[in-house]
């Protein structure tokens, strides 16, 4: 993954902005910053990112 690449909405061509979105997971909700198109509000989450974050969340819950 190239972190310097600016993600763009493939529909609008707008550069994505990081926005806090609330996810529901196992009857709990978590907020996390994800890339969102400022024009059409489409949220871009790759499957790998989503799965990675879910793993982080599960680990965080187990620690408490
Ligand atoms: Zn868009």
PDB file of C-alpha atoms and ligand atoms in Angstrom:
ATOM      1  CA  UNK A   1       0.000   0.000   0.000  1.00  0.00           C
ATOM      2  CA  UNK A   2       1.258   3.465  -0.916  1.00  0.00           C
ATOM      3  CA  UNK A   3       0.221   5.793   1.877  1.00  0.00           C
ATOM      4  CA  UNK A   4       1.018   8.900  -0.126  1.00  0.00           C
ATOM      5  CA  UNK A   5      -1.641   8.110  -2.698  1.00  0.00           C
ATOM      6  CA  UNK A   6      -4.691  10.340  -2.417  1.00  0.00           C
ATOM      7  CA  UNK A   7      -7.837   8.313  -2.746  1.00  0.00           C
ATOM      8  CA  UNK A   8     -10.465   9.683  -5.059  1.00  0.00           C
ATOM      9  CA  UNK A   9     -14.119   8.895  -5.529  1.00  0.00           C
ATOM     10  CA  UNK A  10     -14.328   6.901  -8.745  1.00  0.00           C
ATOM     11  CA  UNK A  11     -17.704   8.492  -9.451  1.00  0.00           C
ATOM     12  CA  UNK A  12     -17.032  12.187  -8.737  1.00  0.00           C
ATOM     13  CA  UNK A  13     -13.250  12.321  -8.962  1.00  0.00           C
ATOM     14  CA  UNK A  14     -13.216  14.209  -5.665  1.00  0.00           C
ATOM     15  CA  UNK A  15     -10.345  13.604  -3.246  1.00  0.00           C
ATOM     16  CA  UNK A  16     -11.633  11.696  -0.264  1.00  0.00           C
ATOM     17  CA  UNK A  17     -11.638  13.270   3.174  1.00  0.00           C
ATOM     18  CA  UNK A  18     -11.247  11.486   6.491  1.00  0.00           C
ATOM     19  CA  UNK A  19     -14.483  11.481   8.432  1.00  0.00           C
ATOM     20  CA  UNK A  20     -15.584   9.821  11.633  1.00  0.00           C
ATOM     21  CA  UNK A  21     -18.159   7.138  10.981  1.00  0.00           C
ATOM     22  CA  UNK A  22     -19.940   5.005  13.550  1.00  0.00           C
ATOM     23  CA  UNK A  23     -19.903   1.283  12.972  1.00  0.00           C
ATOM     24  CA  UNK A  24     -22.124  -1.222  14.659  1.00  0.00           C
ATOM     25  CA  UNK A  25     -20.438  -4.457  15.602  1.00  0.00           C
ATOM     26  CA  UNK A  26     -21.673  -7.187  17.907  1.00  0.00           C
ATOM     27  CA  UNK A  27     -24.268  -4.923  19.583  1.00  0.00           C
ATOM     28  CA  UNK A  28     -21.645  -2.269  20.199  1.00  0.00           C
ATOM     29  CA  UNK A  29     -20.839   0.823  18.219  1.00  0.00           C
ATOM     30  CA  UNK A  30     -17.439   2.218  17.404  1.00  0.00           C
ATOM     31  CA  UNK A  31     -16.449   5.408  15.696  1.00  0.00           C
ATOM     32  CA  UNK A  32     -13.556   5.388  13.309  1.00  0.00           C
ATOM     33  CA  UNK A  33     -12.161   7.742  10.705  1.00  0.00           C
ATOM     34  CA  UNK A  34     -12.641   6.461   7.190  1.00  0.00           C
ATOM     35  CA  UNK A  35     -12.245   8.050   3.734  1.00  0.00           C
ATOM     36  CA  UNK A  36     -15.482   9.662   2.563  1.00  0.00           C
ATOM     37  CA  UNK A  37     -16.286  11.479  -0.667  1.00  0.00           C
ATOM     38  CA  UNK A  38     -17.182  15.103   0.220  1.00  0.00           C
ATOM     39  CA  UNK A  39     -19.512  15.296  -2.766  1.00  0.00           C
ATOM     40  CA  UNK A  40     -21.650  12.155  -2.684  1.00  0.00           C
ATOM     41  CA  UNK A  41     -20.808  11.064   0.891  1.00  0.00           C
ATOM     42  CA  UNK A  42     -19.882   7.582  -0.253  1.00  0.00           C
ATOM     43  CA  UNK A  43     -17.737   5.819   2.335  1.00  0.00           C
ATOM     44  CA  UNK A  44     -14.703   3.965   1.070  1.00  0.00           C
ATOM     45  CA  UNK A  45     -13.525   1.086   3.189  1.00  0.00           C
ATOM     46  CA  UNK A  46     -11.468  -1.660   1.712  1.00  0.00           C
ATOM     47  CA  UNK A  47     -12.305  -5.114   2.963  1.00  0.00           C
ATOM     48  CA  UNK A  48      -8.787  -5.499   4.296  1.00  0.00           C
ATOM     49  CA  UNK A  49      -9.075  -2.260   6.265  1.00  0.00           C
ATOM     50  CA  UNK A  50     -12.469  -3.199   7.652  1.00  0.00           C
ATOM     51  CA  UNK A  51     -11.260  -6.625   8.719  1.00  0.00           C
ATOM     52  CA  UNK A  52      -8.091  -5.168  10.207  1.00  0.00           C
ATOM     53  CA  UNK A  53     -10.053  -2.658  12.236  1.00  0.00           C
ATOM     54  CA  UNK A  54     -12.455  -5.296  13.454  1.00  0.00           C
ATOM     55  CA  UNK A  55      -9.501  -7.338  14.669  1.00  0.00           C
ATOM     56  CA  UNK A  56      -8.187  -4.285  16.503  1.00  0.00           C
ATOM     57  CA  UNK A  57     -11.586  -3.720  18.086  1.00  0.00           C
ATOM     58  CA  UNK A  58     -11.841  -7.312  19.232  1.00  0.00           C
ATOM     59  CA  UNK A  59      -8.384  -7.159  20.758  1.00  0.00           C
ATOM     60  CA  UNK A  60      -9.210  -3.891  22.511  1.00  0.00           C
ATOM     61  CA  UNK A  61     -12.349  -5.414  24.018  1.00  0.00           C
ATOM     62  CA  UNK A  62     -10.505  -8.472  25.257  1.00  0.00           C
ATOM     63  CA  UNK A  63      -7.978  -6.290  27.050  1.00  0.00           C
ATOM     64  CA  UNK A  64     -10.673  -4.732  29.219  1.00  0.00           C
TER      65      UNK A  64
HETATM   66 ZN1  LIG B   1     -18.297  10.872  -4.906  1.00  0.00          ZN
END
